[in-house]
Coordinates of C-alpha atoms in Angstrom, one line a residue:
Chain A
M299 CA 0.0 0.0 0.0
I300 CA 2.9 2.4 0.8
D301 CA 4.4 1.6 -2.5
R302 CA 1.2 2.4 -4.3
Y303 CA 0.9 5.7 -2.4
V304 CA 4.6 6.7 -3.1
Y305 CA 4.1 5.8 -6.7
A306 CA 0.9 7.8 -7.0
V307 CA 2.9 10.9 -5.9
S308 CA 6.1 10.4 -7.7
S309 CA 4.6 9.5 -11.0
R310 CA 3.2 13.0 -11.1
L311 CA 6.5 14.6 -10.6
P312 CA 9.3 15.5 -13.0
Q313 CA 11.5 12.6 -13.8
N314 CA 14.7 13.9 -12.2
Q315 CA 13.1 14.4 -8.8
R316 CA 11.2 11.2 -8.6
E317 CA 13.7 9.0 -7.0
D318 CA 14.8 11.5 -4.4
I319 CA 11.2 12.3 -3.4
S320 CA 10.2 8.6 -3.3
L321 CA 13.0 7.7 -0.9
E322 CA 12.3 10.7 1.3
L323 CA 8.6 10.0 1.3
R324 CA 9.0 6.3 2.1
D325 CA 11.3 7.2 5.0
L326 CA 8.7 9.6 6.3
I327 CA 5.9 7.1 6.1
D328 CA 7.9 4.4 7.8
E329 CA 8.7 6.8 10.6
M330 CA 5.2 8.0 11.0
V331 CA 3.9 4.4 11.0
Q332 CA 6.4 3.5 13.8
A333 CA 5.2 6.3 15.9
R334 CA 1.7 4.9 15.8
T335 CA 2.1 1.3 16.3
H336 CA -0.4 1.5 19.1
E337 CA -3.1 2.3 16.5
E338 CA -5.0 -0.5 14.8
E339 CA -4.2 0.5 11.2
P340 CA -1.2 2.7 11.4
I341 CA -0.5 2.7 7.7
L342 CA -4.0 3.7 6.8
S343 CA -4.1 6.5 9.2
V344 CA -0.7 7.8 8.1
L345 CA -1.6 7.8 4.4
H346 CA -4.9 9.5 5.3
E347 CA -3.0 12.2 7.1
L348 CA -0.7 12.8 4.2
G349 CA -3.8 13.2 2.1
D350 CA -4.6 13.0 -1.6
P351 CA -1.4 12.0 -3.5
I352 CA -2.4 14.3 -6.3
K353 CA -2.5 17.3 -3.9
L354 CA 0.8 16.3 -2.4
A355 CA 2.4 16.1 -5.8
D356 CA 1.1 19.5 -6.6
T357 CA 2.6 20.9 -3.4
Y358 CA 6.0 19.4 -4.4
R359 CA 5.8 20.8 -7.8
G360 CA 4.8 24.2 -6.6
Y361 CA 2.0 24.6 -9.1
G362 CA -1.0 22.8 -10.2
R363 CA -1.3 21.2 -13.6
Y364 CA -3.6 22.9 -16.0
I365 CA -4.2 22.8 -19.6
I366 CA -5.4 26.4 -19.4
G367 CA -4.6 27.9 -16.0
P368 CA -6.7 30.5 -14.1
R369 CA -4.7 33.3 -15.6
Y370 CA -5.7 32.6 -19.1
Y371 CA -9.1 31.0 -18.6
D372 CA -11.3 34.0 -19.2
L373 CA -9.4 35.0 -22.2
F374 CA -9.4 31.5 -23.5
I375 CA -13.2 31.3 -23.3
L376 CA -13.6 34.6 -25.0
V377 CA -11.4 33.7 -27.9
V378 CA -12.9 30.3 -28.3
K379 CA -16.4 31.7 -28.5
T380 CA -15.3 34.4 -31.0
V381 CA -13.3 32.1 -33.2
A382 CA -16.1 29.5 -33.2
F383 CA -18.6 32.2 -34.2
A384 CA -16.4 33.6 -36.9
V385 CA -15.5 30.2 -38.4
S386 CA -19.0 28.8 -38.4
L387 CA -20.5 32.0 -39.9
G388 CA -17.6 32.1 -42.5
M389 CA -18.2 28.4 -43.3
V390 CA -21.9 28.9 -43.8
I391 CA -21.4 31.8 -46.1
A392 CA -18.6 30.1 -48.0
L393 CA -20.6 26.9 -48.5
S394 CA -23.6 28.9 -49.6
I395 CA -21.6 30.7 -52.2
G396 CA -20.2 27.4 -53.3
Y397 CA -23.7 26.0 -53.6
L398 CA -24.9 29.0 -55.6
L399 CA -22.0 28.9 -58.0
N400 CA -22.3 25.3 -58.6
P401 CA -25.8 23.8 -57.9
S402 CA -24.9 20.9 -60.1
A403 CA -22.8 19.4 -57.4
Q404 CA -25.9 19.3 -55.3
E405 CA -25.3 15.8 -53.9
S406 CA -22.0 16.9 -52.3
F407 CA -23.5 20.0 -50.8
S408 CA -26.3 18.3 -49.0
F409 CA -27.5 19.7 -45.7
I410 CA -26.0 16.9 -43.6
S411 CA -22.6 17.0 -45.2
M412 CA -22.6 20.8 -44.8
I413 CA -23.2 20.4 -41.1
G414 CA -20.5 17.8 -41.0
T415 CA -18.0 20.1 -42.7
I416 CA -18.8 23.0 -40.4
W417 CA -18.5 20.8 -37.4
S418 CA -15.1 19.5 -38.4
A419 CA -13.9 23.1 -39.2
L420 CA -15.1 24.2 -35.8
L421 CA -13.2 21.4 -34.1
Q422 CA -10.1 22.4 -36.0
A423 CA -10.4 26.0 -35.1
V424 CA -11.0 25.3 -31.4
A425 CA -8.1 22.8 -31.4
W426 CA -5.7 25.4 -32.8
V427 CA -6.8 28.0 -30.3
T428 CA -6.2 25.5 -27.5
V429 CA -2.8 24.7 -28.8
F430 CA -1.8 28.3 -28.8
F431 CA -3.0 28.7 -25.2
L432 CA -1.3 25.6 -24.2
I433 CA 2.0 26.9 -25.4
A434 CA 1.3 30.2 -23.6
Q435 CA 0.5 28.3 -20.5
R436 CA 3.7 26.2 -20.6
I437 CA 5.8 29.3 -21.1
Q438 CA 4.1 30.9 -18.2
Q439 CA 4.7 27.9 -15.9
R440 CA 8.4 27.7 -16.9
K441 CA 8.8 31.3 -16.1
G442 CA 7.4 30.9 -12.6
T443 CA 4.1 30.4 -11.0
N444 CA 0.6 31.2 -12.1
E445 CA 0.5 34.2 -9.9
P446 CA 0.9 37.6 -11.5
S447 CA 4.5 38.3 -11.9
E448 CA 6.4 40.1 -9.1
D449 CA 8.8 42.2 -11.1
W450 CA 6.0 44.4 -12.2
S451 CA 6.5 48.0 -12.8
V452 CA 4.4 51.1 -13.4
E453 CA 5.8 51.3 -16.9
D454 CA 4.1 48.1 -17.7
L455 CA 0.8 49.7 -17.2
P456 CA -0.9 50.2 -20.5
D457 CA -2.0 53.7 -21.3
V458 CA -5.7 54.2 -20.9
P459 CA -6.7 53.6 -24.4
D460 CA -7.7 56.6 -26.4
N461 CA -11.0 55.7 -27.9
S462 CA -9.5 56.2 -31.4
T463 CA -6.9 53.5 -30.9
V464 CA -9.2 50.8 -29.5
I465 CA -9.8 48.1 -32.0
P466 CA -13.5 47.3 -31.9
R467 CA -13.9 43.6 -31.4
S468 CA -16.1 43.4 -34.5
D469 CA -13.0 44.3 -36.6
P470 CA -10.9 41.1 -36.1
I471 CA -14.1 39.1 -36.0
A472 CA -15.2 40.4 -39.4
S473 CA -11.7 39.7 -40.8
M474 CA -11.7 36.2 -39.4
I475 CA -15.1 35.5 -41.1
F476 CA -13.7 36.9 -44.3
L477 CA -10.5 34.8 -44.1
T478 CA -12.5 31.7 -43.4
I479 CA -14.6 32.3 -46.5
L480 CA -11.6 33.0 -48.6
G481 CA -9.8 29.9 -47.3
V482 CA -12.8 27.7 -47.9
L483 CA -13.4 29.1 -51.4
L484 CA -9.8 28.7 -52.4
Y485 CA -9.6 25.2 -51.0
A486 CA -12.8 24.2 -52.8
S487 CA -12.2 26.3 -55.9
P488 CA -11.0 23.5 -58.2
K489 CA -14.5 22.1 -57.8
I490 CA -16.4 25.4 -57.8
W491 CA -14.8 27.4 -60.6
G492 CA -14.1 26.4 -64.0
I493 CA -17.5 24.8 -64.6
V494 CA -19.4 25.9 -67.6
R495 CA -22.8 24.7 -68.5
N496 CA -23.9 24.6 -72.1
E497 CA -27.3 23.6 -73.3
V498 CA -26.5 19.9 -73.2
D499 CA -24.4 19.2 -70.2
V500 CA -21.8 20.3 -67.7
V501 CA -18.3 20.7 -69.0
I502 CA -15.3 21.4 -66.9
V503 CA -13.1 24.2 -68.2
N504 CA -10.4 25.1 -65.8
P505 CA -9.1 28.7 -65.9
V506 CA -6.1 27.6 -63.9
I507 CA -3.8 24.7 -64.3
G508 CA -4.7 22.2 -61.6
E509 CA -1.3 21.0 -60.8
V510 CA 0.2 24.4 -60.4
F511 CA -2.8 25.4 -58.3
M512 CA -2.4 22.5 -55.9
H513 CA 1.2 23.3 -55.7
M514 CA 0.5 26.9 -54.7
M515 CA -2.3 26.0 -52.3
P516 CA -0.1 25.5 -49.2
W517 CA 1.2 29.0 -49.7
F518 CA -2.3 30.4 -49.9
L519 CA -3.3 28.5 -46.8
V520 CA -0.2 29.5 -44.9
S521 CA -0.8 33.2 -45.6
I522 CA -4.4 32.9 -44.5
L523 CA -3.3 31.1 -41.3
L524 CA -0.7 33.8 -40.6
D525 CA -3.3 36.4 -41.1
M526 CA -5.7 34.5 -38.8
C527 CA -3.0 34.6 -36.1
L528 CA -2.7 38.4 -36.6
E529 CA -6.4 38.9 -36.2
F530 CA -6.2 36.7 -33.2
A531 CA -3.5 38.9 -31.7
K532 CA -5.6 42.0 -32.4
L533 CA -8.6 40.4 -30.6
I534 CA -6.4 39.7 -27.6
I535 CA -4.5 43.0 -27.4
G536 CA -7.4 45.1 -28.3
I537 CA -5.5 48.3 -28.9
R538 CA -3.6 49.5 -31.9
T539 CA 0.0 49.4 -30.8
K540 CA 3.0 50.2 -32.9
Q541 CA 4.4 46.7 -32.7
L542 CA 1.1 45.3 -33.8
A543 CA 1.1 47.7 -36.8
L544 CA 4.6 46.8 -37.8
I545 CA 3.9 43.1 -37.6
S546 CA 0.8 43.6 -39.5
I547 CA 2.6 45.5 -42.3
L548 CA 5.4 42.9 -42.5
L549 CA 2.9 40.1 -42.6
H550 CA 0.9 41.8 -45.3
L551 CA 4.0 42.6 -47.3
L552 CA 4.8 38.9 -47.2
T553 CA 1.4 37.8 -48.3
A554 CA 1.3 40.4 -51.0
I555 CA 4.7 39.2 -52.3
I556 CA 3.5 35.6 -52.3
S557 CA 0.2 36.4 -54.0
F558 CA 1.9 38.7 -56.5
Y559 CA 4.3 35.9 -57.4
I560 CA 1.5 33.3 -57.7
V561 CA -0.7 35.5 -59.8
T562 CA 1.9 36.8 -62.2
Q563 CA 4.8 34.4 -62.4
S564 CA 3.9 30.9 -61.6
G565 CA 2.2 29.8 -64.8
L566 CA -0.9 29.3 -62.8
W567 CA -3.3 30.4 -65.5
N568 CA -4.4 28.0 -68.2
P569 CA -3.1 29.5 -71.5
N570 CA -5.7 27.4 -73.4
F571 CA -8.6 28.6 -71.4
I572 CA -10.2 30.6 -74.1
S573 CA -10.1 27.9 -76.8
E574 CA -11.3 25.3 -74.3
L575 CA -14.1 27.7 -73.3
S576 CA -15.1 28.2 -76.9
Q577 CA -15.1 24.5 -77.5
A578 CA -17.2 23.8 -74.5
L579 CA -19.8 26.4 -75.5
H580 CA -19.7 25.3 -79.2
Q581 CA -18.9 28.8 -80.3
P582 CA -16.1 30.1 -82.5
V583 CA -13.1 31.6 -80.8
S584 CA -13.7 34.9 -82.5
N585 CA -16.7 35.4 -80.2
F586 CA -14.4 35.5 -77.3
N587 CA -12.1 38.3 -78.5
L588 CA -13.0 40.6 -75.7
T589 CA -12.8 37.9 -73.1
A590 CA -9.5 36.8 -74.5
Q591 CA -8.1 40.3 -74.2
L592 CA -9.4 40.5 -70.6
W593 CA -8.0 37.1 -69.9
N594 CA -4.5 38.0 -71.2
R595 CA -4.4 41.1 -69.0
M596 CA -5.8 39.5 -66.0
P597 CA -2.6 38.5 -64.2
M598 CA -1.3 42.0 -64.6
V599 CA -4.5 43.5 -63.3
L600 CA -4.7 41.1 -60.4
G601 CA -1.0 41.9 -59.6
L602 CA -1.7 45.6 -59.7
L603 CA -4.8 45.1 -57.5
I604 CA -2.6 43.2 -55.0
I605 CA -0.1 46.1 -54.9
L606 CA -2.8 48.6 -54.6
G607 CA -4.5 46.6 -51.8
F608 CA -1.2 46.4 -49.9
V609 CA -0.6 50.2 -50.2
V610 CA -4.1 51.0 -49.0
D611 CA -3.7 48.6 -46.2
V612 CA -0.4 50.1 -45.1
G613 CA -1.9 53.5 -45.4
T614 CA -4.9 52.8 -43.2
T615 CA -2.8 50.9 -40.6
V616 CA -0.3 53.8 -40.4
K617 CA -3.0 56.4 -40.2
K618 CA -5.0 54.5 -37.5
T619 CA -2.0 53.7 -35.4
W620 CA 0.2 56.8 -35.6
F621 CA -2.3 59.5 -36.4
P622 CA -5.5 58.3 -34.9
R623 CA -7.3 61.6 -34.8
K624 CA -5.8 63.9 -37.3
F625 CA -7.0 64.3 -40.9
Chain B
M452 CA -10.9 13.7 12.0
K453 CA -11.3 17.3 13.0
K454 CA -12.7 18.2 9.6
Q455 CA -16.3 18.2 10.8
S456 CA -16.1 21.7 12.2
G457 CA -19.8 22.3 11.5
T458 CA -20.7 25.9 10.8
E459 CA -19.3 28.1 8.1
F460 CA -17.9 30.5 10.6
E461 CA -15.7 27.9 12.1
S462 CA -14.3 26.6 8.9
L463 CA -13.6 30.2 7.8
H464 CA -11.8 30.7 11.1
E465 CA -9.8 27.5 10.4
N466 CA -8.8 28.8 7.0
L467 CA -7.8 32.2 8.2
S468 CA -5.7 30.9 11.1
L469 CA -4.0 28.5 8.7
E470 CA -3.2 31.4 6.4
L471 CA -1.8 33.4 9.4
R472 CA 0.5 30.5 10.3
R473 CA 1.5 29.8 6.8
G474 CA 3.3 33.1 6.6
T475 CA 5.5 32.2 9.5
L476 CA 6.4 28.8 8.2
V477 CA 9.7 29.6 6.4
L478 CA 11.0 31.5 9.4
T479 CA 10.0 28.6 11.7
V480 CA 11.8 26.1 9.6
L481 CA 14.9 28.1 9.0
S482 CA 15.2 28.8 12.8
Q483 CA 15.4 25.1 13.5
L484 CA 18.0 24.1 10.9
Q485 CA 21.2 25.4 12.4
Q486 CA 21.8 21.7 13.2
P487 CA 21.1 19.2 10.5
Q488 CA 17.7 17.5 10.8
Y489 CA 15.7 15.3 8.6
G490 CA 12.1 16.0 7.8
Y491 CA 10.3 13.9 10.4
S492 CA 12.5 14.9 13.3
L493 CA 11.7 18.5 12.4
V494 CA 8.0 17.7 12.4
E495 CA 8.3 16.2 15.9
E496 CA 10.4 19.0 17.2
L497 CA 8.0 21.7 16.0
N498 CA 5.1 19.7 17.4
A499 CA 6.8 19.6 20.8
H500 CA 7.1 23.4 20.6
G501 CA 3.3 23.6 20.0
I502 CA 3.6 24.3 16.3
P503 CA 1.8 21.6 14.5
I504 CA 2.8 21.2 10.9
E505 CA 1.8 18.6 8.4
P506 CA 4.6 16.5 6.8
G507 CA 2.8 17.0 3.5
T508 CA 3.5 20.7 3.8
L509 CA 6.9 20.6 5.4
Y510 CA 8.6 18.2 3.0
P511 CA 7.9 20.1 -0.2
L512 CA 8.8 23.3 1.6
L513 CA 12.2 21.9 2.5
R514 CA 12.9 21.1 -1.1
R515 CA 11.8 24.5 -2.2
L516 CA 14.1 26.2 0.3
E517 CA 16.8 24.0 -0.9
S518 CA 16.2 25.0 -4.5
H519 CA 16.4 28.6 -3.5
E520 CA 19.8 27.7 -1.9
L521 CA 18.8 28.6 1.6
L522 CA 19.2 24.9 2.7
I523 CA 21.8 22.2 1.9
S524 CA 20.8 18.6 2.0
S525 CA 22.8 15.4 2.3
W526 CA 21.9 11.8 2.2
E527 CA 22.9 10.0 5.4
T528 CA 23.5 6.4 4.6
A529 CA 25.0 5.2 7.9
G530 CA 21.7 4.1 9.4
P531 CA 19.5 1.2 8.4
K532 CA 17.8 3.3 5.7
P533 CA 19.2 6.3 3.7
R534 CA 17.8 9.5 5.1
K535 CA 18.0 13.1 3.9
Y536 CA 19.3 15.7 6.2
Y537 CA 18.8 19.4 5.8
R538 CA 20.7 22.3 7.3
L539 CA 21.1 26.0 6.7
A540 CA 23.3 27.2 3.9
Q541 CA 25.2 30.4 4.1
Q542 CA 22.5 32.3 2.4
G543 CA 20.0 30.6 4.7
E544 CA 21.8 32.0 7.7
R545 CA 21.6 35.5 6.3
M546 CA 18.0 35.1 5.5
L547 CA 17.2 33.8 8.9
E548 CA 18.9 36.9 10.4
L549 CA 16.9 39.3 8.2
L550 CA 13.6 37.5 8.8
T551 CA 14.1 37.3 12.5
E552 CA 14.7 41.0 12.7
E553 CA 11.6 41.6 10.7
W554 CA 9.7 39.3 12.9
F555 CA 10.5 41.1 16.0
D556 CA 9.8 44.5 14.5
M557 CA 6.5 43.2 13.2
T558 CA 5.4 41.6 16.5
K559 CA 6.3 44.8 18.4
S560 CA 4.0 46.8 16.1
M561 CA 1.3 44.2 16.1
V562 CA 1.3 44.1 19.9
R563 CA 0.9 47.8 20.0
L564 CA -1.8 47.7 17.4
L565 CA -3.8 44.9 19.0
K566 CA -3.6 46.4 22.5
G567 CA -5.1 49.6 21.1
S568 CA -8.0 47.7 19.6
M569 CA -8.9 45.8 22.7
P570 CA -11.8 47.7 24.3
H571 CA -11.9 45.7 27.5
E572 CA -8.3 46.4 28.4
T573 CA -8.5 49.2 31.0
E574 CA -5.4 51.1 32.1

């Protein structure tokens, strides 16, 4: 019985302390038992007095074991709720758009499978949030206890936020919804886009080259994920800080470069799109002259749009962070 | 055993008095470790002085003080079983001095404070 008790304590402790503590604990129990030989069940009463082994192990360790400790609990719940809301709304919208663009794939967009997709996306989102918090928690525990830190100084106090620098909570939430929609549409796009119906049947004409697209997909998803993290940080910090603005600008520069490269350089677009389209619709290529012109210029236009979008984004970020009230 | 203290007031009292004693624990332990002792002998000694302490509290505390380099430990293997002895490290002695001084200052002030608040005490 003593063995079982000692094991129950030591198994909850860091490896390098186990042996030491086990020996010490065993010695203690022996001694306590010897002091009570007049009692009927000395071992039982000693173990009862030492109390719950889990608690004893906690006392040895100096902190309790949490996945999410008390310090982060409220924040965790807030973020989980927000992310869950954003992701499920984003999914509903994205799936609806997918359905509208491509009702022919009706079977695969059935109500039940839609619920299933949303559910698994929700689980994913919550799992990611939990992983982030878990890491934060571990760092916290390594640095010390779960109590607020001692080397706190007045300089650490945030300024009372000026109303104009507060990020309204709806801001990152809206962005998260948008990013979810974008992610889902991109991910599902090979199935959604590139489908043209003529009078007879459904023909698949792909504006992009599938292989290249699949190749580029991880880059898209990574930039979306990074952006998600940024929105996540905005939600938690809640104020426009200079660091946040710099990180945001850097991140958006990175995503802009990635998207610019993908759109203009990667050979993503299907050069035979127009001829394939004309074939699919049983119309001569000459009918598509205008479309063809647009098509040829599209990478350039998209590239310019990306640059323009980046410039506007930097402008608004800089303005909102550094000059919140002027202009 | 004594857990069934009944009313809420009594259990609150128990908590508060436990908290009061907890603050003095480090000083208590440091004061008794000028000579090396092992955990259980310390428990018994403190008990004899009217300071009950649970081994489940004391043992982890000893380790923590050791990790802060206030105590030094050594395994004594001469006896029938190996046993871990703790005694004050140099830093521990200094700490004991400082804390003792503070303790006396504090009790002086507390005595003054508490006497003033006792309405039945007539001079």
